[in-house]
Structures are given as C-alpha cells and as structure tokens.
Amino acid sequence: MSEAVLDVPQGLIEALRNARHVVALTGSGISAESGVPTFRDAQSGLWAQYEPTELATPEAFEADPKLVWSWYQWRRELVAAAQPNAGHRALVELAGRVPRFDLLTQNVDGLHQRAGSCDVVEYHGNLFRDFCSARCGAPDSIASAATEPPPCPRCSALLRPGVVWFGEAIPSIAVDLANAACAECALFLSIGTSSLVWPAAGLATLAAANGAVVVEVNPHETGISDRAQYRLAANAGAVLPKLIDLLLR
Ligand code: APR
C-alpha cells in the first residue's frame, strides 16, 4: 500500500508514545517482503506436491528422515538468501524507543536476529539449529549442511531441524516468557500472522484481557481482528517504518 494511503489513527500514535511496555508478535507475513513464502503460501518447485503440514511432523521425519531433512535444507537455502526487510528493521528501532519491548515470533527464519533484534522469543524454534531426534541431552548445534540427517554425536540417533513440528509442544520457556510479557504489556502488536495456530493465537486475547491496546498489522482480516482496537490493513514493511516515523515526530 502506498505511503499516502496509509492513515495511522492519532490515538494509536499516542498509545505507542505512552506505552511503557510493548509486545510484538510476528508471523510469516513480516518475512513475506523478504521473499520468504508465508507458511500458507503455495510451495514451489519439487515441494509443490507437499503440504507443509505433511512434512513438518515427527511422524513424517520418522517415516522418511531424508525427505523431511531435504525440505528443510531447501528452506534453509531459501531463507539464507533472503534479507531482513524494513519491517524487521523497524522493530529493532522500536525496541530502542520504548522502555520495555518484547519480540515474540512464530517464524523460524532468524530474520529478526539478522536485522539486529535481541532476545527474540522463538515460539517455533529456529531453522538454523539442529538437535537430537532422540532428545538424548546433547546440546543443540548449528544447522548441518549435510544432504542427509547426520547422527547425533552423543547417541547416534539422527539430528533433526531445531523447529517445533505440528503436534509438538511449544518450548515451555517460550510459552512462559510470552505469557508473562502479554499479561503485563500496555500495547500488543500482532504483525503478519493469520492467528490460526495455538497457543500463539491466544496471545492477543491475553494481552487484551490485561487491558493492553491491541494493534493488528495485516493486509487481511484474521481470527483476532475483532480484538484489535486498531487494524492497519497494509504490509508490515510499509506500516512499521511509518509507525516509527510518527512516533519520533
Ligand atoms: N505484511 C503483513 N502481513 C502479511 C504480509 C505483509 N507483507 N504478507 C502476508 N501477510 C499476512 C497474511 O495475510 C496472513 O494473515 O501474514 C499472515 C501469514 O499467515 P500464515 O501463512 O498462516 O503464517 P503464520 O500466521 O506465521 O503461521 C503461524 O503456523 O503453520 C504454522 O509454524 C507455522 O509459524 C507458523 C504458524
């Protein structure tokens, strides 16, 4: 959406200026402008025949570790070639402009960290980590470039990508940090997420229950649009820098 069309309500700017604690929850939409397909975009090439939900599961890895591993290696290459965009960078700027800022992401692409964000709470893990599929206690490792899942150096079970798969629990540390932040924040930004996947989808409601101003940044309506006092129906890469610009005026 062009800058001229983007109308940011004065009430939102005042709320942002006065907020002593801001939480941002991001989804794959914030990485869309970096060229990383959103989670529900159609897969391309070889992978067009698969639904992510068919591959991102412990059962799929158990049945065909090499196939699942190859899919992640393809995603790793795709994401490694992408660059953080103005939306990611605006959140780095925002973190330096509010007394307390918590960044929660459902994304596994690491683009927030590459943009300069610190202490990112990764709800669904990170594409560029591996861990032991038998969870033997071996420490996580940097993603292997091997074409097949390598053996765990400690127990020889296969290593797997360090992401949370469908049907798996969100790391409890991420849940605790996210819930604590949402229970205390003054303003909650839901950015580029369809708010379909729980428990992340419940965070806007948790923030609203504590009296936070809820703001949604998404060109399309979602399951939490009705809880948002403000909806900015535009791309994060246009909206977030605009919010920073207005905040600093
Ligand atoms: N700016 C803001 N929002 C955008 C943009 C953009 N440039 N482009 C797309 N969107 C919005 C879409 O309208 C959609 O609502 O981003 C959202 C992306 O939704 P999904 O593809 O469902 O991704 P996400 O919400 O992150 O999925 C959550 O579900 O499948 C699991 O683990 C997966 O982390 C993922 C989780």
PDB file of C-alpha atoms and ligand atoms in Angstrom:
ATOM      1  CA  MET A   1       0.000   0.000   0.000  1.00  0.00           C
ATOM      2  CA  SER A   2       1.406   3.435  -0.819  1.00  0.00           C
ATOM      3  CA  GLU A   3       2.535   5.754   1.968  1.00  0.00           C
ATOM      4  CA  ALA A   4      -0.119   8.367   1.055  1.00  0.00           C
ATOM      5  CA  VAL A   5      -2.923   5.874   1.631  1.00  0.00           C
ATOM      6  CA  LEU A   6      -1.656   4.683   4.989  1.00  0.00           C
ATOM      7  CA  ASP A   7      -3.697   6.537   7.602  1.00  0.00           C
ATOM      8  CA  VAL A   8      -2.493   5.881  11.157  1.00  0.00           C
ATOM      9  CA  PRO A   9      -5.034   6.983  13.781  1.00  0.00           C
ATOM     10  CA  GLN A  10      -3.710   9.637  16.206  1.00  0.00           C
ATOM     11  CA  GLY A  11      -4.966   7.537  19.112  1.00  0.00           C
ATOM     12  CA  LEU A  12      -2.624   4.747  18.103  1.00  0.00           C
ATOM     13  CA  ILE A  13       0.370   7.046  17.956  1.00  0.00           C
ATOM     14  CA  GLU A  14      -0.485   8.448  21.389  1.00  0.00           C
ATOM     15  CA  ALA A  15      -0.871   4.900  22.770  1.00  0.00           C
ATOM     16  CA  LEU A  16       2.511   3.957  21.310  1.00  0.00           C
ATOM     17  CA  ARG A  17       4.134   7.127  22.675  1.00  0.00           C
ATOM     18  CA  ASN A  18       2.733   6.426  26.169  1.00  0.00           C
ATOM     19  CA  ALA A  19       3.298   2.657  26.230  1.00  0.00           C
ATOM     20  CA  ARG A  20       5.926   1.675  28.765  1.00  0.00           C
ATOM     21  CA  HIS A  21       5.857  -1.960  27.647  1.00  0.00           C
ATOM     22  CA  VAL A  22       5.240  -3.066  24.066  1.00  0.00           C
ATOM     23  CA  VAL A  23       4.978  -6.672  22.853  1.00  0.00           C
ATOM     24  CA  ALA A  24       5.204  -7.568  19.167  1.00  0.00           C
ATOM     25  CA  LEU A  25       4.108 -10.988  17.935  1.00  0.00           C
ATOM     26  CA  THR A  26       5.190 -11.704  14.378  1.00  0.00           C
ATOM     27  CA  GLY A  27       4.264 -14.365  11.864  1.00  0.00           C
ATOM     28  CA  SER A  28       5.448 -15.276   8.409  1.00  0.00           C
ATOM     29  CA  GLY A  29       3.798 -12.165   6.931  1.00  0.00           C
ATOM     30  CA  ILE A  30       6.623  -9.965   8.193  1.00  0.00           C
ATOM     31  CA  SER A  31       9.095 -12.064   6.198  1.00  0.00           C
ATOM     32  CA  ALA A  32       6.930 -12.136   3.054  1.00  0.00           C
ATOM     33  CA  GLU A  33       8.525  -8.890   1.821  1.00  0.00           C
ATOM     34  CA  SER A  34      11.916 -10.561   2.181  1.00  0.00           C
ATOM     35  CA  GLY A  35      10.767 -13.099  -0.370  1.00  0.00           C
ATOM     36  CA  VAL A  36      10.196 -15.870   2.155  1.00  0.00           C
ATOM     37  CA  PRO A  37       6.858 -17.535   1.327  1.00  0.00           C
ATOM     38  CA  THR A  38       4.320 -17.342   4.138  1.00  0.00           C
ATOM     39  CA  PHE A  39       3.564 -20.620   5.763  1.00  0.00           C
ATOM     40  CA  ARG A  40       0.320 -20.982   3.847  1.00  0.00           C
ATOM     41  CA  ASP A  41       1.629 -19.785   0.512  1.00  0.00           C
ATOM     42  CA  ALA A  42       1.759 -22.487  -2.096  1.00  0.00           C
ATOM     43  CA  GLN A  43       5.024 -24.397  -2.003  1.00  0.00           C
ATOM     44  CA  SER A  44       7.114 -24.190  -5.149  1.00  0.00           C
ATOM     45  CA  GLY A  45       9.140 -26.499  -7.358  1.00  0.00           C
ATOM     46  CA  LEU A  46       9.758 -30.021  -6.127  1.00  0.00           C
ATOM     47  CA  TRP A  47       7.925 -29.230  -2.913  1.00  0.00           C
ATOM     48  CA  ALA A  48       4.703 -28.035  -4.569  1.00  0.00           C
ATOM     49  CA  GLN A  49       3.357 -31.583  -4.248  1.00  0.00           C
ATOM     50  CA  TYR A  50       3.559 -31.455  -0.457  1.00  0.00           C
ATOM     51  CA  GLU A  51       1.672 -29.537   2.197  1.00  0.00           C
ATOM     52  CA  PRO A  52       3.970 -28.213   4.951  1.00  0.00           C
ATOM     53  CA  THR A  53       1.704 -29.995   7.409  1.00  0.00           C
ATOM     54  CA  GLU A  54       2.695 -33.274   5.730  1.00  0.00           C
ATOM     55  CA  LEU A  55       6.397 -32.642   6.238  1.00  0.00           C
ATOM     56  CA  ALA A  56       6.669 -30.647   9.471  1.00  0.00           C
ATOM     57  CA  THR A  57       5.716 -33.523  11.777  1.00  0.00           C
ATOM     58  CA  PRO A  58       7.623 -36.080  13.890  1.00  0.00           C
ATOM     59  CA  GLU A  59       5.760 -38.844  12.040  1.00  0.00           C
ATOM     60  CA  ALA A  60       6.951 -37.573   8.647  1.00  0.00           C
ATOM     61  CA  PHE A  61      10.547 -37.455   9.904  1.00  0.00           C
ATOM     62  CA  GLU A  62      10.213 -40.944  11.374  1.00  0.00           C
ATOM     63  CA  ALA A  63       8.793 -42.287   8.101  1.00  0.00           C
ATOM     64  CA  ASP A  64      11.253 -40.557   5.753  1.00  0.00           C
ATOM     65  CA  PRO A  65      14.001 -38.609   7.533  1.00  0.00           C
ATOM     66  CA  LYS A  66      15.832 -37.837   4.309  1.00  0.00           C
ATOM     67  CA  LEU A  67      12.754 -36.318   2.631  1.00  0.00           C
ATOM     68  CA  VAL A  68      11.946 -34.101   5.613  1.00  0.00           C
ATOM     69  CA  TRP A  69      15.601 -33.158   6.056  1.00  0.00           C
ATOM     70  CA  SER A  70      15.845 -32.259   2.321  1.00  0.00           C
ATOM     71  CA  TRP A  71      12.804 -29.999   2.635  1.00  0.00           C
ATOM     72  CA  TYR A  72      14.411 -28.152   5.493  1.00  0.00           C
ATOM     73  CA  GLN A  73      17.711 -27.851   3.600  1.00  0.00           C
ATOM     74  CA  TRP A  74      15.704 -26.284   0.742  1.00  0.00           C
ATOM     75  CA  ARG A  75      14.027 -23.860   3.185  1.00  0.00           C
ATOM     76  CA  ARG A  76      17.381 -23.062   4.801  1.00  0.00           C
ATOM     77  CA  GLU A  77      18.861 -22.139   1.408  1.00  0.00           C
ATOM     78  CA  LEU A  78      15.785 -20.059   0.544  1.00  0.00           C
ATOM     79  CA  VAL A  79      15.928 -18.155   3.828  1.00  0.00           C
ATOM     80  CA  ALA A  80      19.718 -17.776   3.876  1.00  0.00           C
ATOM     81  CA  ALA A  81      19.396 -15.957   0.519  1.00  0.00           C
ATOM     82  CA  ALA A  82      16.758 -13.588   1.931  1.00  0.00           C
ATOM     83  CA  GLN A  83      17.482 -10.314   3.691  1.00  0.00           C
ATOM     84  CA  PRO A  84      15.638  -8.690   6.587  1.00  0.00           C
ATOM     85  CA  ASN A  85      13.250  -6.022   5.335  1.00  0.00           C
ATOM     86  CA  ALA A  86      12.084  -2.603   6.555  1.00  0.00           C
ATOM     87  CA  GLY A  87       9.537  -4.262   8.821  1.00  0.00           C
ATOM     88  CA  HIS A  88      12.183  -6.262  10.669  1.00  0.00           C
ATOM     89  CA  ARG A  89      14.393  -3.178  10.926  1.00  0.00           C
ATOM     90  CA  ALA A  90      11.551  -1.006  12.238  1.00  0.00           C
ATOM     91  CA  LEU A  91      11.061  -3.423  15.157  1.00  0.00           C
ATOM     92  CA  VAL A  92      14.762  -3.072  16.011  1.00  0.00           C
ATOM     93  CA  GLU A  93      14.237   0.714  16.044  1.00  0.00           C
ATOM     94  CA  LEU A  94      11.077   0.400  18.129  1.00  0.00           C
ATOM     95  CA  ALA A  95      12.883  -1.729  20.723  1.00  0.00           C
ATOM     96  CA  GLY A  96      15.254   1.193  21.277  1.00  0.00           C
ATOM     97  CA  ARG A  97      12.414   3.712  21.633  1.00  0.00           C
ATOM     98  CA  VAL A  98      10.186   2.145  24.298  1.00  0.00           C
ATOM     99  CA  PRO A  99      11.082   1.441  27.944  1.00  0.00           C
ATOM    100  CA  ARG A 100      10.415  -2.276  27.556  1.00  0.00           C
ATOM    101  CA  PHE A 101       9.965  -4.239  24.323  1.00  0.00           C
ATOM    102  CA  ASP A 102       9.399  -7.981  23.915  1.00  0.00           C
ATOM    103  CA  LEU A 103       9.597  -9.591  20.480  1.00  0.00           C
ATOM    104  CA  LEU A 104       7.812 -12.926  20.099  1.00  0.00           C
ATOM    105  CA  THR A 105       7.987 -14.667  16.755  1.00  0.00           C
ATOM    106  CA  GLN A 106       6.383 -17.734  15.224  1.00  0.00           C
ATOM    107  CA  ASN A 107       8.954 -17.531  12.439  1.00  0.00           C
ATOM    108  CA  VAL A 108      11.903 -19.888  12.318  1.00  0.00           C
ATOM    109  CA  ASP A 109      13.820 -17.876   9.693  1.00  0.00           C
ATOM    110  CA  GLY A 110      16.095 -15.932  12.059  1.00  0.00           C
ATOM    111  CA  LEU A 111      15.499 -12.701  10.079  1.00  0.00           C
ATOM    112  CA  HIS A 112      14.693 -10.709  13.226  1.00  0.00           C
ATOM    113  CA  GLN A 113      18.097 -11.597  14.663  1.00  0.00           C
ATOM    114  CA  ARG A 114      19.819 -10.805  11.375  1.00  0.00           C
ATOM    115  CA  ALA A 115      18.083  -7.396  11.406  1.00  0.00           C
ATOM    116  CA  GLY A 116      19.550  -6.752  14.855  1.00  0.00           C
ATOM    117  CA  SER A 117      16.764  -7.772  17.244  1.00  0.00           C
ATOM    118  CA  CYS A 118      17.943  -9.260  20.544  1.00  0.00           C
ATOM    119  CA  ASP A 119      16.301 -11.660  22.981  1.00  0.00           C
ATOM    120  CA  VAL A 120      13.838 -12.867  20.358  1.00  0.00           C
ATOM    121  CA  VAL A 121      11.386 -15.393  21.816  1.00  0.00           C
ATOM    122  CA  GLU A 122      11.185 -18.072  19.126  1.00  0.00           C
ATOM    123  CA  TYR A 123       7.860 -19.798  19.639  1.00  0.00           C
ATOM    124  CA  HIS A 124       8.504 -22.397  16.966  1.00  0.00           C
ATOM    125  CA  GLY A 125      12.282 -22.747  17.178  1.00  0.00           C
ATOM    126  CA  ASN A 126      14.865 -21.833  14.589  1.00  0.00           C
ATOM    127  CA  LEU A 127      15.607 -23.266  11.141  1.00  0.00           C
ATOM    128  CA  PHE A 128      19.346 -22.825  11.620  1.00  0.00           C
ATOM    129  CA  ARG A 129      19.654 -25.101  14.623  1.00  0.00           C
ATOM    130  CA  ASP A 130      19.688 -28.909  14.818  1.00  0.00           C
ATOM    131  CA  PHE A 131      19.004 -31.098  17.791  1.00  0.00           C
ATOM    132  CA  CYS A 132      18.993 -34.824  18.577  1.00  0.00           C
ATOM    133  CA  SER A 133      15.783 -36.524  17.451  1.00  0.00           C
ATOM    134  CA  ALA A 134      16.062 -38.833  20.477  1.00  0.00           C
ATOM    135  CA  ARG A 135      16.466 -35.738  22.727  1.00  0.00           C
ATOM    136  CA  CYS A 136      19.335 -37.535  24.445  1.00  0.00           C
ATOM    137  CA  GLY A 137      20.532 -34.337  26.087  1.00  0.00           C
ATOM    138  CA  ALA A 138      23.158 -33.467  23.510  1.00  0.00           C
ATOM    139  CA  PRO A 139      23.309 -29.671  23.098  1.00  0.00           C
ATOM    140  CA  ASP A 140      21.665 -28.035  20.081  1.00  0.00           C
ATOM    141  CA  SER A 141      24.045 -27.401  17.208  1.00  0.00           C
ATOM    142  CA  ILE A 142      24.349 -25.080  14.244  1.00  0.00           C
ATOM    143  CA  ALA A 143      22.385 -26.464  11.294  1.00  0.00           C
ATOM    144  CA  SER A 144      24.362 -29.069   9.403  1.00  0.00           C
ATOM    145  CA  ALA A 145      24.782 -28.600   5.655  1.00  0.00           C
ATOM    146  CA  ALA A 146      24.740 -32.381   5.172  1.00  0.00           C
ATOM    147  CA  THR A 147      22.404 -33.710   2.494  1.00  0.00           C
ATOM    148  CA  GLU A 148      21.114 -36.368   4.900  1.00  0.00           C
ATOM    149  CA  PRO A 149      20.335 -36.068   8.605  1.00  0.00           C
ATOM    150  CA  PRO A 150      23.665 -36.654  10.403  1.00  0.00           C
ATOM    151  CA  PRO A 151      23.989 -38.817  13.518  1.00  0.00           C
ATOM    152  CA  CYS A 152      23.879 -37.233  16.956  1.00  0.00           C
ATOM    153  CA  PRO A 153      27.490 -37.032  18.198  1.00  0.00           C
ATOM    154  CA  ARG A 154      26.343 -38.261  21.602  1.00  0.00           C
ATOM    155  CA  CYS A 155      23.900 -41.124  20.919  1.00  0.00           C
ATOM    156  CA  SER A 156      23.991 -41.607  17.120  1.00  0.00           C
ATOM    157  CA  ALA A 157      20.256 -41.044  16.693  1.00  0.00           C
ATOM    158  CA  LEU A 158      19.530 -38.748  13.766  1.00  0.00           C
ATOM    159  CA  LEU A 159      19.789 -34.994  14.178  1.00  0.00           C
ATOM    160  CA  ARG A 160      16.662 -33.046  13.186  1.00  0.00           C
ATOM    161  CA  PRO A 161      15.943 -29.383  12.390  1.00  0.00           C
ATOM    162  CA  GLY A 162      15.534 -27.264  15.532  1.00  0.00           C
ATOM    163  CA  VAL A 163      11.922 -26.302  14.825  1.00  0.00           C
ATOM    164  CA  VAL A 164       8.667 -27.178  16.588  1.00  0.00           C
ATOM    165  CA  TRP A 165       6.637 -29.578  14.452  1.00  0.00           C
ATOM    166  CA  PHE A 166       2.882 -29.928  14.270  1.00  0.00           C
ATOM    167  CA  GLY A 167       1.679 -31.884  17.262  1.00  0.00           C
ATOM    168  CA  GLU A 168       4.707 -30.945  19.357  1.00  0.00           C
ATOM    169  CA  ALA A 169       4.701 -28.724  22.411  1.00  0.00           C
ATOM    170  CA  ILE A 170       5.992 -25.172  22.238  1.00  0.00           C
ATOM    171  CA  PRO A 171       9.176 -24.866  24.355  1.00  0.00           C
ATOM    172  CA  SER A 172       7.917 -24.102  27.868  1.00  0.00           C
ATOM    173  CA  ILE A 173      10.429 -21.267  28.285  1.00  0.00           C
ATOM    174  CA  ALA A 174       8.947 -19.553  25.205  1.00  0.00           C
ATOM    175  CA  VAL A 175       5.411 -20.017  26.481  1.00  0.00           C
ATOM    176  CA  ASP A 176       6.289 -18.656  29.934  1.00  0.00           C
ATOM    177  CA  LEU A 177       8.142 -15.624  28.559  1.00  0.00           C
ATOM    178  CA  ALA A 178       5.348 -14.848  26.077  1.00  0.00           C
ATOM    179  CA  ASN A 179       2.556 -15.231  28.616  1.00  0.00           C
ATOM    180  CA  ALA A 180       4.353 -13.077  31.186  1.00  0.00           C
ATOM    181  CA  ALA A 181       5.008 -10.344  28.620  1.00  0.00           C
ATOM    182  CA  CYS A 182       1.415 -10.339  27.346  1.00  0.00           C
ATOM    183  CA  ALA A 183      -0.004 -10.251  30.858  1.00  0.00           C
ATOM    184  CA  GLU A 184       1.915  -7.016  31.602  1.00  0.00           C
ATOM    185  CA  CYS A 185       2.194  -5.114  28.332  1.00  0.00           C
ATOM    186  CA  ALA A 186       0.451  -1.827  27.549  1.00  0.00           C
ATOM    187  CA  LEU A 187       0.400  -2.318  23.781  1.00  0.00           C
ATOM    188  CA  PHE A 188       0.372  -5.530  21.731  1.00  0.00           C
ATOM    189  CA  LEU A 189       1.262  -5.570  18.046  1.00  0.00           C
ATOM    190  CA  SER A 190       0.108  -8.621  16.048  1.00  0.00           C
ATOM    191  CA  ILE A 191       2.100  -8.464  12.833  1.00  0.00           C
ATOM    192  CA  GLY A 192       1.829 -10.708   9.771  1.00  0.00           C
ATOM    193  CA  THR A 193       0.132 -13.679  11.379  1.00  0.00           C
ATOM    194  CA  SER A 194      -3.121 -15.382  10.486  1.00  0.00           C
ATOM    195  CA  SER A 195      -3.591 -16.160  14.188  1.00  0.00           C
ATOM    196  CA  LEU A 196      -4.689 -19.680  13.321  1.00  0.00           C
ATOM    197  CA  VAL A 197      -2.175 -21.704  15.317  1.00  0.00           C
ATOM    198  CA  TRP A 198      -2.460 -22.005  19.075  1.00  0.00           C
ATOM    199  CA  PRO A 199      -1.128 -21.177  21.612  1.00  0.00           C
ATOM    200  CA  ALA A 200       0.372 -18.137  19.816  1.00  0.00           C
ATOM    201  CA  ALA A 201      -3.110 -17.304  18.511  1.00  0.00           C
ATOM    202  CA  GLY A 202      -4.267 -16.739  22.093  1.00  0.00           C
ATOM    203  CA  LEU A 203      -1.679 -14.092  22.979  1.00  0.00           C
ATOM    204  CA  ALA A 204      -3.685 -11.132  21.640  1.00  0.00           C
ATOM    205  CA  THR A 205      -6.607 -12.162  23.848  1.00  0.00           C
ATOM    206  CA  LEU A 206      -4.280 -12.499  26.849  1.00  0.00           C
ATOM    207  CA  ALA A 207      -2.902  -9.008  26.202  1.00  0.00           C
ATOM    208  CA  ALA A 208      -6.389  -7.545  25.722  1.00  0.00           C
ATOM    209  CA  ALA A 209      -7.527  -9.169  28.987  1.00  0.00           C
ATOM    210  CA  ASN A 210      -4.800  -7.256  30.807  1.00  0.00           C
ATOM    211  CA  GLY A 211      -6.015  -4.008  29.261  1.00  0.00           C
ATOM    212  CA  ALA A 212      -3.388  -3.698  26.544  1.00  0.00           C
ATOM    213  CA  VAL A 213      -4.160  -1.804  23.361  1.00  0.00           C
ATOM    214  CA  VAL A 214      -4.187  -4.467  20.605  1.00  0.00           C
ATOM    215  CA  VAL A 215      -2.994  -3.435  17.135  1.00  0.00           C
ATOM    216  CA  GLU A 216      -3.073  -5.692  14.091  1.00  0.00           C
ATOM    217  CA  VAL A 217      -0.820  -5.155  11.075  1.00  0.00           C
ATOM    218  CA  ASN A 218      -2.054  -7.389   8.278  1.00  0.00           C
ATOM    219  CA  PRO A 219      -3.487  -6.702   4.799  1.00  0.00           C
ATOM    220  CA  HIS A 220      -6.136  -9.332   5.557  1.00  0.00           C
ATOM    221  CA  GLU A 221      -8.535  -9.905   8.431  1.00  0.00           C
ATOM    222  CA  THR A 222      -7.696 -12.698  10.844  1.00  0.00           C
ATOM    223  CA  GLY A 223      -9.120 -14.534  13.827  1.00  0.00           C
ATOM    224  CA  ILE A 224      -8.043 -11.736  16.171  1.00  0.00           C
ATOM    225  CA  SER A 225      -9.120  -8.757  14.056  1.00  0.00           C
ATOM    226  CA  ASP A 226     -12.191  -8.331  16.231  1.00  0.00           C
ATOM    227  CA  ARG A 227      -9.971  -7.905  19.313  1.00  0.00           C
ATOM    228  CA  ALA A 228      -7.845  -5.201  17.749  1.00  0.00           C
ATOM    229  CA  GLN A 229      -8.592  -1.592  18.672  1.00  0.00           C
ATOM    230  CA  TYR A 230      -6.573  -0.653  15.615  1.00  0.00           C
ATOM    231  CA  ARG A 231      -6.172  -2.537  12.356  1.00  0.00           C
ATOM    232  CA  LEU A 232      -3.583  -1.326   9.870  1.00  0.00           C
ATOM    233  CA  ALA A 233      -4.553  -3.220   6.734  1.00  0.00           C
ATOM    234  CA  ALA A 234      -1.249  -2.888   4.923  1.00  0.00           C
ATOM    235  CA  ASN A 235       2.109  -4.568   4.568  1.00  0.00           C
ATOM    236  CA  ALA A 236       4.368  -4.608   7.614  1.00  0.00           C
ATOM    237  CA  GLY A 237       7.223  -3.230   5.528  1.00  0.00           C
ATOM    238  CA  ALA A 238       5.182  -0.061   4.915  1.00  0.00           C
ATOM    239  CA  VAL A 239       3.337   0.224   8.226  1.00  0.00           C
ATOM    240  CA  LEU A 240       6.080  -0.357  10.772  1.00  0.00           C
ATOM    241  CA  PRO A 241       8.528   2.265   9.461  1.00  0.00           C
ATOM    242  CA  LYS A 242       5.592   4.694   9.292  1.00  0.00           C
ATOM    243  CA  LEU A 243       4.766   3.999  12.960  1.00  0.00           C
ATOM    244  CA  ILE A 244       8.388   4.690  13.912  1.00  0.00           C
ATOM    245  CA  ASP A 245       8.379   7.899  11.865  1.00  0.00           C
ATOM    246  CA  LEU A 246       5.192   9.134  13.560  1.00  0.00           C
ATOM    247  CA  LEU A 247       6.451   8.029  16.993  1.00  0.00           C
ATOM    248  CA  LEU A 248       9.570  10.155  16.564  1.00  0.00           C
ATOM    249  CA  ARG A 249       7.780  13.317  15.399  1.00  0.00           C
TER     250      ARG A 249
HETATM  251  N1  APR B   1       2.698  -7.737   5.970  1.00  0.00           N
HETATM  252  C1  APR B   1       1.862  -8.137   6.966  1.00  0.00           C
HETATM  253  N2  APR B   1       1.138  -9.283   6.913  1.00  0.00           N
HETATM  254  C2  APR B   1       1.272 -10.043   5.808  1.00  0.00           C
HETATM  255  C3  APR B   1       2.114  -9.690   4.725  1.00  0.00           C
HETATM  256  C4  APR B   1       2.835  -8.476   4.853  1.00  0.00           C
HETATM  257  N3  APR B   1       3.660  -8.067   3.874  1.00  0.00           N
HETATM  258  N4  APR B   1       2.018 -10.668   3.778  1.00  0.00           N
HETATM  259  C5  APR B   1       1.157 -11.589   4.250  1.00  0.00           C
HETATM  260  N5  APR B   1       0.693 -11.215   5.456  1.00  0.00           N
HETATM  261  C6  APR B   1      -0.218 -11.928   6.341  1.00  0.00           C
HETATM  262  C7  APR B   1      -1.247 -12.775   5.659  1.00  0.00           C
HETATM  263  O1  APR B   1      -2.427 -12.022   5.406  1.00  0.00           O
HETATM  264  C8  APR B   1      -1.502 -13.856   6.719  1.00  0.00           C
HETATM  265  O2  APR B   1      -2.562 -13.469   7.593  1.00  0.00           O
HETATM  266  O3  APR B   1       0.587 -12.813   7.084  1.00  0.00           O
HETATM  267  C9  APR B   1      -0.205 -13.900   7.528  1.00  0.00           C
HETATM  268  C10 APR B   1       0.577 -15.174   7.321  1.00  0.00           C
HETATM  269  O4  APR B   1      -0.199 -16.202   7.847  1.00  0.00           O
HETATM  270  P1  APR B   1       0.337 -17.710   7.811  1.00  0.00           P
HETATM  271  O5  APR B   1       0.872 -18.033   6.458  1.00  0.00           O
HETATM  272  O6  APR B   1      -0.734 -18.547   8.417  1.00  0.00           O
HETATM  273  O7  APR B   1       1.616 -17.699   8.766  1.00  0.00           O
HETATM  274  P2  APR B   1       1.645 -17.629  10.342  1.00  0.00           P
HETATM  275  O8  APR B   1       0.495 -16.883  10.900  1.00  0.00           O
HETATM  276  O9  APR B   1       3.004 -17.169  10.721  1.00  0.00           O
HETATM  277  O10 APR B   1       1.504 -19.167  10.763  1.00  0.00           O
HETATM  278  C11 APR B   1       1.687 -19.440  12.146  1.00  0.00           C
HETATM  279  O11 APR B   1       1.524 -21.756  11.752  1.00  0.00           O
HETATM  280  O12 APR B   1       1.844 -23.351  10.338  1.00  0.00           O
HETATM  281  C12 APR B   1       2.337 -22.862  11.491  1.00  0.00           C
HETATM  282  O13 APR B   1       4.507 -22.993  12.359  1.00  0.00           O
HETATM  283  C13 APR B   1       3.740 -22.389  11.360  1.00  0.00           C
HETATM  284  O14 APR B   1       4.722 -20.466  12.417  1.00  0.00           O
HETATM  285  C14 APR B   1       3.662 -20.892  11.587  1.00  0.00           C
HETATM  286  C15 APR B   1       2.341 -20.756  12.300  1.00  0.00           C
END
